[in-house]
mmCIF file of C-alpha atoms in Angstrom:
data_model
loop_
_atom_site.group_PDB
_atom_site.id
_atom_site.type_symbol
_atom_site.label_atom_id
_atom_site.label_comp_id
_atom_site.label_asym_id
_atom_site.label_seq_id
_atom_site.Cartn_x
_atom_site.Cartn_y
_atom_site.Cartn_z
ATOM 1 C CA MET A 6 0.000 0.000 0.000
ATOM 2 C CA LYS A 7 2.786 2.415 0.919
ATOM 3 C CA SER A 8 4.736 1.665 -2.271
ATOM 4 C CA GLN A 9 1.599 2.152 -4.353
ATOM 5 C CA LEU A 10 0.895 5.428 -2.580
ATOM 6 C CA PHE A 11 4.541 6.455 -2.988
ATOM 7 C CA GLY A 12 4.374 5.763 -6.733
ATOM 8 C CA LEU A 13 1.182 7.715 -6.934
ATOM 9 C CA ALA A 14 2.782 10.518 -4.942
ATOM 10 C CA ILE A 15 5.729 10.749 -7.320
ATOM 11 C CA PHE A 16 3.403 10.814 -10.307
ATOM 12 C CA ALA A 17 1.215 13.484 -8.733
ATOM 13 C CA ILE A 18 4.225 15.634 -7.879
ATOM 14 C CA LEU A 19 5.310 15.512 -11.501
ATOM 15 C CA ILE A 20 2.003 16.959 -12.653
ATOM 16 C CA VAL A 21 2.190 20.690 -13.021
ATOM 17 C CA ILE A 22 -0.822 22.036 -14.804
ATOM 18 C CA VAL A 23 -1.154 25.222 -16.755
ATOM 19 C CA SER A 24 -4.890 25.763 -16.961
ATOM 20 C CA ALA A 25 -5.390 26.512 -20.618
ATOM 21 C CA THR A 26 -8.079 25.796 -23.091
ATOM 22 C CA LYS A 27 -7.145 23.715 -26.078
ATOM 23 C CA VAL A 28 -6.005 25.968 -28.887
ATOM 24 C CA ARG A 29 -6.871 25.069 -32.461
ATOM 25 C CA TYR A 30 -5.238 26.353 -35.616
ATOM 26 C CA ASP A 31 -7.942 25.631 -38.178
ATOM 27 C CA ASN A 32 -7.201 27.401 -41.477
ATOM 28 C CA TYR A 33 -3.998 29.008 -40.192
ATOM 29 C CA LYS A 34 -1.504 28.997 -43.043
ATOM 30 C CA VAL A 35 2.278 29.000 -43.194
ATOM 31 C CA PHE A 36 3.790 31.194 -45.887
ATOM 32 C CA LYS A 37 7.277 31.116 -47.323
ATOM 33 C CA ILE A 38 8.153 34.722 -48.129
ATOM 34 C CA ARG A 39 11.267 35.764 -50.026
ATOM 35 C CA THR A 40 12.492 39.107 -48.780
ATOM 36 C CA GLN A 41 14.674 41.274 -50.991
ATOM 37 C CA ASN A 42 16.411 43.364 -48.359
ATOM 38 C CA PRO A 43 17.020 43.420 -44.598
ATOM 39 C CA GLU A 44 14.252 45.968 -43.980
ATOM 40 C CA GLN A 45 11.617 43.700 -45.507
ATOM 41 C CA GLN A 46 12.890 40.737 -43.528
ATOM 42 C CA LYS A 47 12.883 42.779 -40.315
ATOM 43 C CA TRP A 48 9.293 43.909 -40.953
ATOM 44 C CA ILE A 49 8.129 40.324 -41.467
ATOM 45 C CA GLU A 50 9.988 39.239 -38.323
ATOM 46 C CA GLN A 51 8.348 42.052 -36.336
ATOM 47 C CA LEU A 52 4.929 40.687 -37.254
ATOM 48 C CA ALA A 53 5.741 37.750 -34.997
ATOM 49 C CA SER A 54 5.531 40.071 -31.978
ATOM 50 C CA ASP A 55 1.760 39.970 -32.594
ATOM 51 C CA SER A 56 1.658 36.379 -31.352
ATOM 52 C CA ARG A 57 -2.130 36.087 -31.595
ATOM 53 C CA ASN A 58 -1.986 36.531 -35.365
ATOM 54 C CA PHE A 59 1.520 35.577 -36.501
ATOM 55 C CA ASN A 60 4.198 33.087 -35.523
ATOM 56 C CA LEU A 61 7.676 33.046 -37.011
ATOM 57 C CA TRP A 62 8.698 29.505 -37.936
ATOM 58 C CA HIS A 63 11.969 30.255 -39.725
ATOM 59 C CA SER A 64 14.016 33.327 -40.480
ATOM 60 C CA GLY A 65 17.161 32.704 -42.447
ATOM 61 C CA VAL A 66 19.917 35.012 -43.562
ATOM 62 C CA GLU A 67 19.249 33.980 -47.158
ATOM 63 C CA GLY A 68 16.155 36.186 -47.358
ATOM 64 C CA GLU A 69 13.536 33.542 -46.724
ATOM 65 C CA VAL A 70 10.993 33.743 -43.920
ATOM 66 C CA HIS A 71 8.393 31.157 -42.913
ATOM 67 C CA ILE A 72 5.511 32.636 -40.946
ATOM 68 C CA MET A 73 2.236 31.210 -39.665
ATOM 69 C CA VAL A 74 -0.739 33.514 -40.186
ATOM 70 C CA ASN A 75 -4.119 33.739 -38.499
ATOM 71 C CA PRO A 76 -6.849 33.423 -41.181
ATOM 72 C CA GLN A 77 -8.145 36.869 -40.190
ATOM 73 C CA LYS A 78 -4.795 38.431 -41.181
ATOM 74 C CA LEU A 79 -4.261 36.612 -44.494
ATOM 75 C CA ILE A 80 -5.367 39.487 -46.713
ATOM 76 C CA TYR A 81 -3.282 41.960 -44.714
ATOM 77 C CA LEU A 82 -0.123 39.880 -45.183
ATOM 78 C CA GLN A 83 -0.830 39.108 -48.843
ATOM 79 C CA ASN A 84 -1.487 42.759 -49.686
ATOM 80 C CA TYR A 85 1.703 43.878 -47.979
ATOM 81 C CA THR A 86 3.907 41.263 -49.641
ATOM 82 C CA ARG A 87 2.405 42.010 -53.052
ATOM 83 C CA SER A 88 2.794 45.781 -52.645
ATOM 84 C CA PHE A 89 6.537 45.338 -52.054
ATOM 85 C CA ASN A 90 6.963 42.618 -54.691
ATOM 86 C CA MET A 91 7.924 39.966 -52.171
ATOM 87 C CA PRO A 92 7.253 36.552 -53.706
ATOM 88 C CA PHE A 93 5.410 34.182 -51.392
ATOM 89 C CA GLU A 94 3.905 30.742 -51.463
ATOM 90 C CA VAL A 95 1.740 28.723 -49.123
ATOM 91 C CA MET A 96 3.776 25.980 -47.447
ATOM 92 C CA VAL A 97 1.033 24.682 -45.129
ATOM 93 C CA SER A 98 -2.601 25.320 -45.999
ATOM 94 C CA ASN A 99 -4.053 24.189 -42.654
ATOM 95 C CA VAL A 100 -1.789 24.022 -39.596
ATOM 96 C CA GLN A 101 -4.429 22.152 -37.585
ATOM 97 C CA SER A 102 -4.187 19.203 -39.988
ATOM 98 C CA LEU A 103 -0.477 18.914 -39.107
ATOM 99 C CA ILE A 104 -1.272 18.979 -35.401
ATOM 100 C CA ASP A 105 -4.042 16.406 -35.782
ATOM 101 C CA GLY A 106 -1.631 14.137 -37.632
ATOM 102 C CA GLU A 107 0.874 14.328 -34.765
ATOM 103 C CA GLN A 108 -1.527 13.369 -31.974
ATOM 104 C CA PRO A 109 -2.343 9.705 -31.532
ATOM 105 C CA PRO A 110 -6.039 8.897 -31.457
ATOM 106 C CA LYS A 111 -7.658 8.927 -28.040
ATOM 107 C CA THR A 112 -8.236 5.333 -27.035
ATOM 108 C CA THR A 113 -9.696 5.571 -23.561
ATOM 109 C CA ASP A 114 -11.033 7.885 -20.912
ATOM 110 C CA ASP A 115 -9.796 5.577 -18.143
ATOM 111 C CA LEU A 116 -7.625 7.691 -15.871
ATOM 112 C CA ASN A 117 -5.820 4.526 -14.732
ATOM 113 C CA ASP A 118 -4.144 4.553 -18.141
ATOM 114 C CA PHE A 119 -2.481 7.928 -17.564
ATOM 115 C CA GLY A 120 1.091 7.914 -18.792
ATOM 116 C CA TRP A 121 3.778 9.909 -20.542
ATOM 117 C CA THR A 122 3.166 8.684 -24.084
ATOM 118 C CA ARG A 123 0.385 11.057 -25.128
ATOM 119 C CA TYR A 124 -1.138 14.424 -24.403
ATOM 120 C CA TYR A 125 -4.334 14.723 -22.405
ATOM 121 C CA PRO A 126 -6.998 17.411 -22.547
ATOM 122 C CA LEU A 127 -6.961 19.764 -19.590
ATOM 123 C CA SER A 128 -10.339 18.474 -18.427
ATOM 124 C CA ALA A 129 -8.939 14.919 -18.103
ATOM 125 C CA ILE A 130 -5.900 16.149 -16.169
ATOM 126 C CA GLU A 131 -8.080 18.246 -13.865
ATOM 127 C CA THR A 132 -10.308 15.208 -13.257
ATOM 128 C CA PHE A 133 -7.240 13.088 -12.491
ATOM 129 C CA ILE A 134 -6.006 15.639 -9.937
ATOM 130 C CA ASP A 135 -9.451 15.845 -8.348
ATOM 131 C CA ASP A 136 -9.654 12.024 -8.187
ATOM 132 C CA ILE A 137 -6.273 11.832 -6.422
ATOM 133 C CA LEU A 138 -7.370 14.484 -3.926
ATOM 134 C CA ASP A 139 -10.643 12.602 -3.280
ATOM 135 C CA LYS A 140 -8.975 9.188 -3.017
ATOM 136 C CA TYR A 141 -6.177 10.242 -0.627
ATOM 137 C CA PRO A 142 -7.564 13.150 1.425
ATOM 138 C CA ARG A 143 -5.361 12.429 4.469
ATOM 139 C CA VAL A 144 -2.063 12.854 2.620
ATOM 140 C CA THR A 145 -2.907 15.152 -0.294
ATOM 141 C CA SER A 146 -3.941 18.745 -0.604
ATOM 142 C CA GLN A 147 -4.357 21.039 -3.560
ATOM 143 C CA ILE A 148 -1.809 23.783 -4.012
ATOM 144 C CA ASP A 149 -1.893 26.714 -6.370
ATOM 145 C CA ILE A 150 1.671 27.502 -7.379
ATOM 146 C CA GLY A 151 1.025 30.555 -9.480
ATOM 147 C CA THR A 152 -0.593 31.734 -12.644
ATOM 148 C CA SER A 153 0.226 31.108 -16.260
ATOM 149 C CA PHE A 154 1.154 33.763 -18.782
ATOM 150 C CA GLU A 155 -2.528 33.878 -19.711
ATOM 151 C CA GLY A 156 -3.499 34.502 -16.069
ATOM 152 C CA ARG A 157 -4.833 31.001 -15.433
ATOM 153 C CA LYS A 158 -4.303 29.110 -12.177
ATOM 154 C CA ILE A 159 -1.485 26.516 -12.077
ATOM 155 C CA ARG A 160 -2.569 23.603 -9.876
ATOM 156 C CA GLY A 161 -0.537 20.981 -8.118
ATOM 157 C CA ILE A 162 -0.862 18.366 -5.405
ATOM 158 C CA LYS A 163 1.031 18.487 -2.127
ATOM 159 C CA ILE A 164 1.648 15.066 -0.625
ATOM 160 C CA SER A 165 2.554 14.996 3.038
ATOM 161 C CA TYR A 166 2.191 12.456 5.798
ATOM 162 C CA LYS A 167 2.857 14.979 8.551
ATOM 163 C CA GLU A 168 2.074 18.679 8.869
ATOM 164 C CA GLY A 169 5.197 20.799 8.709
ATOM 165 C CA ASN A 170 7.349 18.270 6.857
ATOM 166 C CA PRO A 171 9.551 19.792 4.171
ATOM 167 C CA GLY A 172 8.337 19.352 0.629
ATOM 168 C CA ILE A 173 10.009 18.822 -2.697
ATOM 169 C CA PHE A 174 9.184 20.113 -6.139
ATOM 170 C CA ILE A 175 9.906 18.131 -9.256
ATOM 171 C CA GLU A 176 9.720 20.317 -12.352
ATOM 172 C CA SER A 177 8.172 18.495 -15.268
ATOM 173 C CA ASN A 178 9.146 21.052 -17.916
ATOM 174 C CA ILE A 179 5.570 21.622 -19.059
#
């Protein structure tokens, strides 16, 4: 029982959750743009500072930039590149299709099958944390360790057999 609880404790400590909704990139496109001078390349690179609409995938010294574009900003980018005679082509017509191809199909909702081989939706992770807290109320407690960049709560589980014992934090690089 103790070894099972210890294994569960280690697993729970490793879970650091950034409360975020699942982001989708339906109809986002990736363009390859050939810049003709450093000013054009710098302008394209500066678009990436608007991270809600653009994301720089590649910026090479050879005058080629790959940038992901929000569908709402497609015309803006196309008009600008055309007005300065910057040739462009669509490299990826739907970024979400690439993401969908990378994620293995969901096979089960059984939280006993949690592991490190796939991604889980936030709702499943939150349910798992809540189940651990409900199953082991004497040794677990919820902790909030901060907020994400988006201002969402980051949850964790504190496991302690005795009040006042020192704790450890294992960073899971999420």
